[in-house]
Amino acid sequence: ESVLVYLDRSGGLQRLAGDDPQQNEAVYRFRISVNPSDLIEIDPVLGDYVLHDPLGATVLFQSVCFLAIKTLSLTEKIQTASQVNVSLNFTHLPPFPEYKLDLCSPPRVFGPLRPVSMEGLVTAMTRTTKYTQGARFLCTNDACPCSTFNHIRVHAPGATESATVRNDFACTICSSQLKEDVKFRALGKQLVELVHVQALDVLRGHQHGSVRYQSVTLFLRELCDSMRIGRLYRVIGVPALVHRWPGVTWSVEANRVQPWEPKSPRVQQLLKCAASSPWRFPAAVARCFGLDLAPPGLYNTLKLSLLLSLVQTRTDANDAFQSLDILVVVSDTLIVDRLMTYGLSLASRGVRHQASEEMFTCLSRDEHGAGTANIHAGSALLATGGICMLGDLGCYKKDKLDHIQSLESHSVSVFIPGKKYGEDADQQLSLPVQCSFWGLTDSSQRSGEMGPAPAQFVEAFGLVVQCGERVGQQAVHAQSVHTLQQAMQPGIHHSPSYWEFSNEDYKELQVDLGPEAEKLIHGYYMASRRARTQSQGVKISLASIKLLSLAEAHCRLCLRTRVLEEDAVVAVLLCENSVTLKHASALVIPPDAVFPCDMTDADGLRRREMILDELHQNILRFIYTYAPGADTYITEE
């Protein structure tokens, strides 16, 4: 009675009447949305039954739905209750520890078959394959009443397909062999490997001693293709034991799947620091970046670039992914590698790729009886929504460099041979690669070139940063003194308290492009192409200069919602220094234009702003010279 009341109040009876099955199948599936809170208000005993014995509650709902179908004469195709296959889909679970499954410490013993909620990262998944949800059997003995009466077998959580469809079933009345009817219902099946989000700390390169993270296998039935490799999800499911002789495998039957992102605290006090100047706050943050690794004043352009990549790596309101790939050219790779590793720890998702491992995907045969191809995520897919650190490109072989050269497309093709994985035909899949890449190369290995990477490989990165310190031997001396101080007095240079944030703090910050910034970016792009085409015969592609992306990132780093002309100036200076490494300079600016002077005190910050103002005017004159008609959309100051 309580089930009937709940179905009536929740609209389940109306949906049951509307789901008139059209096909002549053996089993008809009905999905019933179950709200545990509403159910407990109607009948606490029924609510407890659903939460602690979901399989028994499913049988109870099945009997009520069958009686409703027969009483209301909804369809003549259903003759027995076994043909009604009910799926209870939970809207949520009570917020208590008993209903929370921590993938970091899964249960060691088999407990009650209650639904649980879990959060994790998808590290591998199979293709969607056909799966027999239910089948109809007839007795081969014509004298037996069951020769015209149907035996119905349906899938149960944790059971293999052989438990539903097999040729050795016997009649319960005469013990004769049962013969399967040709009519059956087939649904899709997909297996997904889910691991705890803390496993990302290991992927960043952090050591945790003997800690080992074990993945959990999810069985997706009617939820196929609802999950993607490298994404985080919150899953409600029912634990089950899969018996495959001679072993037993623990898995989870997925009941509900939702995208999930861990929460990060907002840092509102940063707004106060950015009020004085559009350029001052990013400079101060870059100066404080990684103080335990490098003394203040060194690698400022690199630090700012890493910060811009951190805040720009995101998914916007239209579900379009934004990224900023960085290639660093430096003669001393040790400190730069440490700074990148430090920046990787600030990302919401960071993976340190090893040259000997797979970057995109690898294939294996599924071990749960399906026999299909299991697609395992490589470093780039595991870093979805974050940063993939490639490290020193000089450690990569030629075939690996060819893979990296295709980063610009931000997609990867997976070829699955059909014969090897039990399919009739080969299959080609395309997976999106949604992460930013950080790489570095040693400029001292090849004279006149940007390290061991060829020129066409450099085109794959949106921004190239050359770390050539202005002070020469003084920089080496300053780094040596800083390293000795940290060895004798660890932590003497601590970052300010307001620097404890990650790019999660900028997830909800949507920025708009101001008209002044748009005009400056458009004017510089047109002037740069025309100047280089006239003098060098070189055409600069839009993909090689991330003007809009850099301007938006600088604006977002300042915690503003509108891109100003000052943001566009920084973007132009960074792009000009990057393009100059590949082509001759068309706009004469200093080698380290974004940080042209030391910033040891407030006077240094003011001097930097004065120089940036002069460079701003130089950019405008450059636009007027090489982009005719620029004076119609840029006001001369």
XYZ file of C-alpha atoms in Angstrom:
637
model
C 0.000 0.000 0.000
C 2.819 2.425 0.819
C 4.501 1.694 -2.514
C 1.223 2.434 -4.296
C 0.818 5.701 -2.381
C 4.365 6.763 -3.232
C 3.929 5.921 -6.928
C 0.696 7.910 -6.986
C 2.167 10.987 -5.265
C 5.452 10.986 -7.190
C 3.806 10.579 -10.586
C 5.111 7.046 -11.074
C 1.712 5.655 -12.023
C 1.274 8.271 -14.729
C 4.714 7.449 -16.157
C 3.886 3.751 -15.924
C 0.757 4.320 -18.011
C 2.694 6.427 -20.491
C 5.447 3.832 -20.997
C 3.415 1.563 -23.241
C 5.889 -0.971 -24.677
C 5.627 -1.193 -28.452
C 8.068 -4.034 -29.155
C 7.238 -7.667 -28.555
C 9.966 -8.383 -26.022
C 10.461 -10.864 -23.238
C 11.080 -8.316 -20.492
C 9.875 -4.718 -20.209
C 11.964 -2.307 -18.178
C 10.501 0.495 -16.093
C 12.707 3.115 -14.418
C 11.261 4.454 -11.165
C 12.807 7.526 -9.546
C 13.073 7.013 -5.787
C 13.477 9.946 -3.389
C 14.477 8.394 -0.020
C 13.333 11.463 1.936
C 9.807 11.391 0.462
C 9.637 7.643 0.873
C 10.553 7.805 4.577
C 7.893 10.455 5.181
C 5.226 8.173 3.692
C 6.379 4.992 5.424
C 9.606 4.805 7.497
C 9.623 1.003 7.312
C 9.452 1.078 3.513
C 12.153 3.752 3.378
C 14.422 1.628 5.575
C 13.687 -1.409 3.392
C 14.676 0.425 0.193
C 17.904 1.810 1.695
C 19.077 -1.446 3.294
C 17.758 -4.122 0.937
C 17.381 -2.546 -2.514
C 17.033 -5.943 -4.258
C 14.139 -6.998 -2.007
C 12.527 -3.576 -2.415
C 12.841 -3.929 -6.184
C 10.802 -7.154 -6.017
C 8.168 -5.317 -3.957
C 7.942 -2.467 -6.491
C 7.839 -5.070 -9.270
C 4.746 -6.758 -7.820
C 2.955 -3.426 -7.337
C 3.746 -2.307 -10.888
C 2.513 -5.635 -12.295
C -0.760 -5.397 -10.373
C -1.194 -1.815 -11.552
C -0.575 -2.828 -15.169
C -3.091 -5.680 -14.987
C -5.708 -3.736 -12.992
C -5.586 -0.704 -15.277
C -5.253 -2.897 -18.399
C -2.281 -0.847 -19.594
C -0.992 -3.548 -21.974
C -1.835 -7.096 -22.952
C 1.782 -8.030 -23.687
C 2.716 -8.554 -20.023
C 1.351 -11.853 -18.668
C 3.551 -12.548 -15.628
C 5.241 -10.422 -13.013
C 8.624 -11.711 -14.194
C 8.226 -9.697 -17.377
C 8.194 -6.459 -15.348
C 11.818 -5.482 -14.765
C 11.859 -2.539 -12.367
C 14.923 -0.317 -11.911
C 14.958 1.871 -8.794
C 16.986 5.031 -9.460
C 17.902 6.986 -6.336
C 17.765 10.771 -6.537
C 20.161 11.003 -3.567
C 21.217 9.169 -0.420
C 21.115 10.262 3.238
C 24.214 12.297 4.171
C 25.526 9.749 6.675
C 28.822 7.813 6.713
C 26.988 4.491 6.276
C 25.991 5.528 2.745
C 29.404 6.905 1.783
C 31.993 4.672 0.141
C 35.493 6.070 0.416
C 37.471 4.752 -2.544
C 40.656 5.465 -0.587
C 39.731 2.669 1.862
C 37.209 0.294 0.271
C 35.600 -2.386 2.475
C 37.653 -5.520 3.048
C 34.664 -7.766 3.783
C 31.302 -8.215 2.129
C 28.715 -6.131 3.945
C 25.019 -5.404 3.442
C 23.898 -4.756 -0.113
C 22.938 -1.161 0.566
C 23.317 1.670 -1.972
C 26.384 3.862 -1.500
C 27.667 7.150 -2.876
C 31.240 7.649 -4.043
C 33.372 10.218 -5.839
C 36.284 9.416 -8.074
C 38.281 9.804 -11.270
C 37.663 7.701 -14.395
C 40.955 6.086 -15.381
C 39.743 3.486 -17.906
C 36.601 2.335 -19.682
C 35.482 -0.197 -22.246
C 33.401 0.318 -25.343
C 29.651 -0.145 -25.117
C 28.707 -3.759 -25.871
C 25.367 -5.521 -26.149
C 24.106 -7.187 -22.999
C 21.093 -9.471 -22.530
C 18.909 -7.849 -19.897
C 16.250 -10.568 -19.863
C 15.199 -13.687 -21.780
C 12.146 -15.951 -22.167
C 12.430 -19.761 -21.954
C 9.955 -22.536 -22.920
C 9.882 -26.186 -21.787
C 10.771 -28.707 -24.514
C 8.267 -31.255 -23.112
C 4.992 -30.677 -24.959
C 2.999 -32.403 -22.199
C 4.334 -30.038 -19.562
C 2.230 -26.985 -18.723
C 5.377 -24.882 -19.025
C 5.568 -25.604 -22.753
C 3.226 -22.656 -23.232
C 4.065 -20.833 -19.993
C 7.101 -18.623 -19.987
C 10.158 -18.934 -17.787
C 11.598 -15.425 -17.457
C 15.161 -14.787 -16.327
C 16.412 -11.230 -15.750
C 19.743 -9.734 -14.825
C 20.557 -9.232 -11.139
C 23.301 -6.911 -9.857
C 26.584 -8.742 -9.668
C 25.528 -11.580 -11.984
C 27.321 -12.414 -15.210
C 25.487 -12.750 -18.488
C 25.742 -16.553 -18.336
C 23.460 -16.464 -15.290
C 20.714 -14.947 -17.459
C 21.208 -16.751 -20.790
C 22.451 -20.341 -20.904
C 21.443 -23.599 -22.631
C 21.400 -25.904 -19.587
C 18.393 -24.519 -17.668
C 15.867 -27.142 -16.538
C 12.095 -26.880 -16.055
C 11.062 -26.613 -12.418
C 8.058 -28.941 -12.994
C 9.268 -31.782 -15.232
C 13.039 -31.156 -15.198
C 13.130 -31.129 -18.979
C 15.523 -28.834 -20.782
C 14.386 -25.275 -21.395
C 14.713 -23.727 -24.817
C 15.281 -19.996 -25.190
C 12.691 -18.018 -27.105
C 14.133 -15.962 -29.939
C 12.650 -12.779 -28.504
C 14.799 -11.085 -25.877
C 15.775 -7.624 -24.774
C 19.374 -6.416 -25.171
C 20.791 -3.347 -23.448
C 24.213 -1.787 -23.578
C 26.916 -2.627 -21.067
C 30.037 -0.623 -20.259
C 32.712 -1.110 -17.614
C 34.425 1.871 -15.992
C 37.402 2.013 -13.626
C 37.021 4.615 -10.852
C 39.840 5.648 -8.504
C 39.971 8.052 -5.563
C 40.758 11.657 -6.417
C 43.711 11.591 -3.994
C 45.510 9.390 -6.501
C 46.146 12.624 -8.418
C 48.719 13.551 -5.772
C 50.779 10.562 -6.890
C 50.385 11.620 -10.524
C 51.793 15.038 -9.603
C 54.979 13.308 -8.542
C 54.415 13.401 -4.774
C 55.647 10.385 -2.866
C 53.369 8.689 -0.338
C 55.555 5.835 0.833
C 53.813 2.482 0.468
C 50.330 3.874 -0.169
C 48.606 2.165 -3.117
C 45.353 3.286 -4.701
C 43.045 0.555 -6.000
C 40.403 1.277 -8.619
C 36.802 0.073 -8.376
C 34.956 -1.402 -11.358
C 31.579 0.153 -12.226
C 29.020 -1.697 -14.330
C 26.958 0.686 -16.454
C 23.787 -0.786 -17.910
C 21.297 1.864 -19.026
C 23.820 4.602 -18.138
C 26.221 3.783 -20.968
C 28.228 6.664 -22.449
C 27.422 8.878 -19.446
C 31.071 9.020 -18.284
C 34.313 10.144 -19.932
C 37.934 9.262 -19.291
C 39.733 11.754 -17.069
C 36.571 13.289 -15.579
C 35.442 13.370 -11.950
C 32.031 11.929 -11.070
C 29.761 11.318 -8.104
C 28.188 7.884 -8.458
C 25.351 6.194 -6.570
C 25.537 2.445 -6.916
C 24.863 -0.913 -5.313
C 27.907 -3.049 -4.381
C 27.856 -6.559 -5.788
C 29.997 -9.667 -5.940
C 30.716 -11.029 -9.410
C 31.313 -14.801 -9.205
C 33.641 -16.012 -11.942
C 35.158 -19.345 -11.089
C 37.471 -19.740 -9.277
C 37.462 -16.168 -7.952
C 35.084 -13.491 -6.765
C 35.330 -9.861 -7.933
C 33.928 -6.939 -5.974
C 32.242 -4.317 -8.160
C 29.503 -1.683 -8.122
C 26.350 -1.537 -10.234
C 25.949 2.164 -11.108
C 22.525 3.602 -10.337
C 23.071 7.322 -10.864
C 25.986 9.292 -12.363
C 26.636 13.023 -11.951
C 29.662 15.190 -12.868
C 31.512 16.296 -9.754
C 34.143 18.890 -8.879
C 35.750 19.233 -5.425
C 35.076 22.539 -3.719
C 37.839 25.062 -3.124
C 37.631 28.061 -0.759
C 37.394 31.481 -2.372
C 40.044 34.112 -1.615
C 38.159 37.396 -1.542
C 40.951 39.377 0.127
C 42.909 39.206 -3.122
C 40.620 41.892 -4.535
C 42.112 44.483 -2.203
C 45.605 43.862 -3.572
C 44.515 44.444 -7.174
C 42.822 47.792 -6.662
C 45.849 50.092 -7.125
C 46.973 49.098 -10.645
C 46.002 46.529 -13.291
C 49.671 45.524 -13.481
C 50.749 45.629 -9.850
C 48.981 42.641 -8.342
C 50.073 40.057 -10.963
C 53.650 41.311 -10.599
C 53.520 40.931 -6.822
C 52.038 37.433 -7.074
C 54.653 36.377 -9.631
C 57.379 37.686 -7.359
C 56.023 35.591 -4.461
C 55.626 32.454 -6.592
C 57.871 29.601 -5.415
C 59.998 31.610 -2.991
C 61.358 28.391 -1.490
C 62.776 27.426 -4.891
C 64.082 30.647 -6.414
C 64.930 34.042 -4.893
C 62.632 36.994 -5.599
C 63.317 38.685 -8.917
C 64.417 35.620 -10.913
C 62.257 33.887 -13.530
C 59.484 36.468 -13.172
C 58.241 36.066 -16.749
C 58.155 32.296 -16.365
C 56.293 32.552 -13.061
C 53.710 34.923 -14.545
C 53.266 32.634 -17.552
C 52.670 29.623 -15.311
C 50.108 31.603 -13.319
C 48.324 32.678 -16.495
C 48.194 29.067 -17.673
C 46.795 27.968 -14.309
C 43.931 30.456 -14.324
C 43.188 30.060 -18.042
C 42.917 26.264 -17.987
C 39.190 25.906 -17.476
C 35.809 25.109 -19.035
C 33.656 28.149 -19.785
C 29.893 28.575 -19.486
C 29.358 27.103 -22.972
C 31.287 23.936 -22.041
C 34.163 25.014 -24.299
C 37.609 24.217 -22.924
C 40.229 26.990 -22.669
C 43.919 26.192 -22.321
C 47.356 27.790 -22.540
C 50.305 25.520 -23.409
C 53.769 26.723 -22.384
C 57.219 25.758 -23.668
C 60.161 27.112 -21.670
C 63.602 27.550 -23.248
C 66.329 27.693 -20.594
C 69.976 26.802 -20.152
C 69.499 25.523 -16.570
C 66.527 23.140 -16.497
C 66.782 22.165 -12.812
C 65.221 25.271 -11.236
C 62.621 25.615 -14.001
C 61.598 21.979 -13.500
C 61.150 22.631 -9.779
C 59.099 25.774 -10.420
C 56.851 23.850 -12.798
C 56.433 21.080 -10.246
C 55.466 23.670 -7.647
C 52.946 25.211 -10.041
C 51.572 21.737 -10.757
C 50.629 21.393 -7.089
C 48.475 24.543 -7.375
C 46.407 23.151 -10.246
C 43.064 21.518 -9.552
C 44.319 18.578 -11.639
C 48.022 18.072 -12.229
C 49.853 15.108 -13.770
C 53.615 14.810 -14.197
C 54.206 12.751 -17.319
C 57.143 10.364 -17.540
C 58.834 9.989 -20.921
C 58.612 6.181 -20.725
C 54.844 6.106 -20.082
C 51.857 6.503 -22.388
C 50.785 10.087 -22.951
C 47.301 9.538 -24.379
C 45.863 5.982 -24.298
C 46.733 2.298 -24.234
C 44.554 -0.775 -24.829
C 44.079 -4.052 -22.967
C 41.556 -6.857 -22.992
C 38.744 -6.527 -20.455
C 39.138 -8.937 -17.517
C 35.461 -9.102 -16.493
C 34.257 -11.506 -19.184
C 33.245 -9.018 -21.873
C 36.376 -9.621 -23.966
C 36.214 -6.146 -25.456
C 38.910 -3.477 -25.523
C 39.542 -1.590 -22.297
C 40.812 1.932 -22.997
C 43.213 3.131 -20.309
C 43.824 6.831 -19.862
C 47.340 8.166 -20.308
C 48.799 11.209 -18.585
C 47.095 13.754 -20.872
C 43.614 12.280 -20.344
C 44.172 11.882 -16.601
C 45.019 15.595 -16.503
C 41.628 16.562 -17.992
C 40.698 20.047 -16.813
C 44.205 20.669 -15.467
C 47.908 20.631 -16.334
C 50.033 17.885 -17.892
C 53.713 18.547 -17.221
C 55.929 17.016 -19.919
C 59.243 17.985 -18.322
C 62.482 18.103 -20.299
C 61.722 17.299 -23.942
C 65.314 16.231 -24.469
C 64.444 12.956 -22.688
C 61.847 11.992 -25.310
C 62.413 9.707 -28.282
C 61.455 10.784 -31.789
C 58.153 8.874 -31.875
C 57.074 10.489 -28.605
C 57.997 13.935 -29.943
C 55.804 13.263 -32.971
C 52.875 12.668 -30.618
C 53.582 15.909 -28.778
C 53.735 17.750 -32.088
C 49.993 17.108 -32.526
C 49.075 18.873 -29.280
C 47.599 21.813 -31.162
C 44.541 19.807 -32.237
C 43.825 18.797 -28.613
C 42.359 15.466 -29.672
C 43.683 11.922 -29.968
C 42.611 9.052 -32.239
C 42.375 5.529 -30.832
C 42.499 2.616 -33.279
C 40.873 -0.594 -32.003
C 41.564 -3.692 -34.165
C 38.371 -5.719 -34.427
C 39.898 -9.188 -34.729
C 41.986 -8.783 -31.603
C 39.084 -7.664 -29.402
C 36.227 -9.813 -30.680
C 34.596 -7.390 -33.120
C 33.692 -7.823 -36.784
C 35.257 -4.566 -37.921
C 37.995 -2.184 -36.803
C 36.984 0.933 -34.948
C 38.457 4.426 -34.804
C 37.594 6.604 -31.802
C 38.407 10.274 -31.262
C 38.860 11.454 -27.673
C 39.192 15.141 -26.691
C 42.387 16.164 -24.902
C 41.360 18.941 -22.521
C 44.415 19.978 -20.557
C 47.281 22.451 -20.795
C 50.795 21.175 -21.465
C 53.978 22.458 -19.835
C 57.316 21.541 -21.368
C 60.902 22.763 -21.200
C 63.928 22.388 -23.421
C 67.641 22.987 -22.855
C 68.857 25.824 -25.083
C 72.506 24.875 -24.519
C 72.220 21.573 -26.406
C 71.899 23.199 -29.838
C 73.369 26.505 -30.793
C 71.073 28.875 -32.636
C 67.970 26.769 -31.970
C 65.479 26.422 -29.169
C 66.899 23.323 -27.572
C 66.526 19.811 -28.998
C 62.974 20.406 -30.270
C 62.511 21.163 -33.987
C 60.900 24.423 -35.076
C 57.654 22.787 -36.223
C 57.309 21.209 -32.777
C 57.439 24.626 -31.119
C 54.353 25.659 -33.125
C 52.284 23.230 -31.037
C 52.677 25.410 -27.915
C 50.675 28.589 -27.512
C 53.428 30.471 -25.650
C 57.212 30.100 -25.730
C 59.151 31.649 -22.836
C 62.909 32.116 -22.944
C 64.487 32.360 -19.514
C 67.550 34.495 -20.100
C 68.208 36.409 -16.908
C 69.434 39.964 -17.353
C 71.994 39.834 -14.573
C 73.981 36.852 -15.881
C 76.450 35.649 -13.272
C 74.642 37.666 -10.594
C 71.605 35.427 -11.107
C 73.767 32.331 -10.568
C 75.192 33.877 -7.423
C 71.746 34.861 -6.121
C 70.398 31.351 -6.753
C 73.401 29.782 -5.000
C 73.000 32.001 -1.934
C 69.262 31.269 -1.870
C 69.830 27.503 -2.097
C 72.342 27.578 0.760
C 69.975 29.628 2.912
C 67.150 27.174 2.309
C 69.456 24.275 3.190
C 70.549 25.898 6.457
C 67.227 27.557 7.358
C 64.393 25.783 5.515
C 61.293 27.871 4.927
C 62.935 31.239 5.569
C 61.054 32.660 2.569
C 57.430 31.784 3.050
C 54.742 32.814 0.603
C 52.153 35.266 1.927
C 49.031 33.741 3.424
C 46.905 35.040 0.565
C 48.841 32.875 -1.908
C 47.189 29.669 -0.644
C 44.859 29.230 -3.602
C 44.617 27.246 -6.816
C 43.020 27.824 -10.173
C 39.792 26.515 -8.606
C 39.381 30.050 -7.214
C 38.889 31.314 -10.763
C 36.472 28.645 -12.010
C 33.355 30.792 -11.601
C 34.982 34.032 -12.781
C 33.607 34.774 -16.257
C 35.320 37.671 -18.044
C 34.157 39.909 -20.902
C 36.435 41.444 -23.530
C 36.386 45.236 -23.338
C 36.270 47.227 -26.610
C 39.635 48.938 -25.977
C 41.377 45.618 -25.385
C 39.728 44.092 -28.445
C 40.863 46.974 -30.660
C 44.444 46.776 -29.399
C 44.630 43.011 -29.912
C 43.091 43.231 -33.376
C 45.381 46.090 -34.372
C 48.544 44.343 -33.151
C 47.623 41.099 -34.879
C 47.036 42.827 -38.229
C 50.159 44.994 -37.889
C 52.328 42.012 -36.881
C 51.228 39.934 -39.855
C 51.722 42.766 -42.333
C 55.095 43.845 -40.934
C 56.546 40.341 -41.001
C 55.047 39.556 -44.397
C 56.591 42.687 -45.920
C 60.035 42.358 -44.361
C 60.492 38.579 -44.005
C 57.797 36.958 -46.134
C 56.586 35.077 -43.040
C 52.901 34.634 -42.306
C 52.024 34.465 -38.625
C 49.095 32.162 -37.927
C 46.524 33.038 -35.313
C 47.133 29.686 -33.621
C 50.734 30.640 -32.893
C 49.864 33.699 -30.799
C 47.331 33.316 -27.987
C 46.483 37.006 -27.673
C 42.898 36.700 -26.492
C 43.664 33.785 -24.194
C 46.568 35.613 -22.527
C 44.590 38.830 -22.098
C 41.692 36.956 -20.497
C 44.074 35.039 -18.239
C 45.771 38.237 -17.033
C 42.350 39.750 -16.338
C 41.258 36.644 -14.445
C 44.491 36.610 -12.428
C 43.587 40.138 -11.273
C 40.116 38.831 -10.240
C 38.404 41.238 -12.629
C 35.482 40.461 -14.921
C 36.352 42.805 -17.801
C 39.473 42.635 -19.955
C 41.166 46.052 -19.967
C 43.624 47.534 -22.404
C 46.391 46.959 -19.841
C 45.663 43.221 -19.987
C 45.997 43.353 -23.766
C 49.368 45.121 -23.434
C 50.773 42.281 -21.302
C 49.400 39.741 -23.795
C 51.067 41.565 -26.702
C 54.423 41.751 -24.913
C 54.390 38.050 -24.028
C 53.352 37.042 -27.551
C 55.943 39.306 -29.170
C 58.729 37.786 -27.069
C 57.405 34.312 -27.947
C 57.140 34.968 -31.706
C 60.548 36.654 -31.755
C 62.145 33.333 -30.797
C 60.902 31.903 -34.122
C 60.884 34.995 -36.354
C 62.710 38.299 -36.387
C 61.289 41.086 -34.261
C 58.858 43.508 -35.909
C 58.107 45.430 -32.740
C 61.291 46.506 -30.945
C 60.854 45.670 -27.248
C 63.247 44.492 -24.504
C 63.942 40.737 -24.286
C 62.099 40.584 -20.951
C 59.479 43.209 -21.696
C 56.905 42.216 -19.051
C 59.462 42.574 -16.236
C 61.957 45.147 -17.570
C 63.403 46.095 -14.163
C 63.930 44.736 -10.667
C 61.010 44.846 -8.253
C 62.713 44.726 -4.900
C 60.461 47.409 -3.419
C 57.493 49.686 -4.185
C 59.728 51.977 -6.281
C 60.592 49.025 -8.502
C 56.903 48.358 -9.094
C 56.357 52.022 -10.044
C 59.327 51.971 -12.421
C 57.941 48.860 -14.049
C 54.571 50.544 -14.571
C 56.243 53.579 -16.154
C 58.160 51.374 -18.579
C 55.007 49.415 -19.418
C 53.255 52.713 -20.173
C 56.039 53.573 -22.638
C 55.797 50.121 -24.225
C 52.049 50.655 -24.498
C 52.669 53.764 -26.598
C 55.213 51.883 -28.716
C 52.599 49.230 -29.444
C 50.111 51.898 -30.541
C 52.676 53.539 -32.863
C 53.533 50.114 -34.281
C 49.845 49.544 -35.031
C 49.459 52.971 -36.692
C 52.497 52.290 -38.874
C 51.674 48.808 -40.150
C 47.870 48.613 -39.841
C 46.281 51.359 -41.973
C 43.013 52.597 -40.568
C 43.957 51.748 -37.001
C 43.439 55.382 -35.973
C 39.715 54.935 -36.686
C 39.275 52.443 -33.883
C 42.124 53.337 -31.491
C 42.198 56.757 -29.850
C 45.677 58.229 -29.683
C 46.609 59.368 -26.195
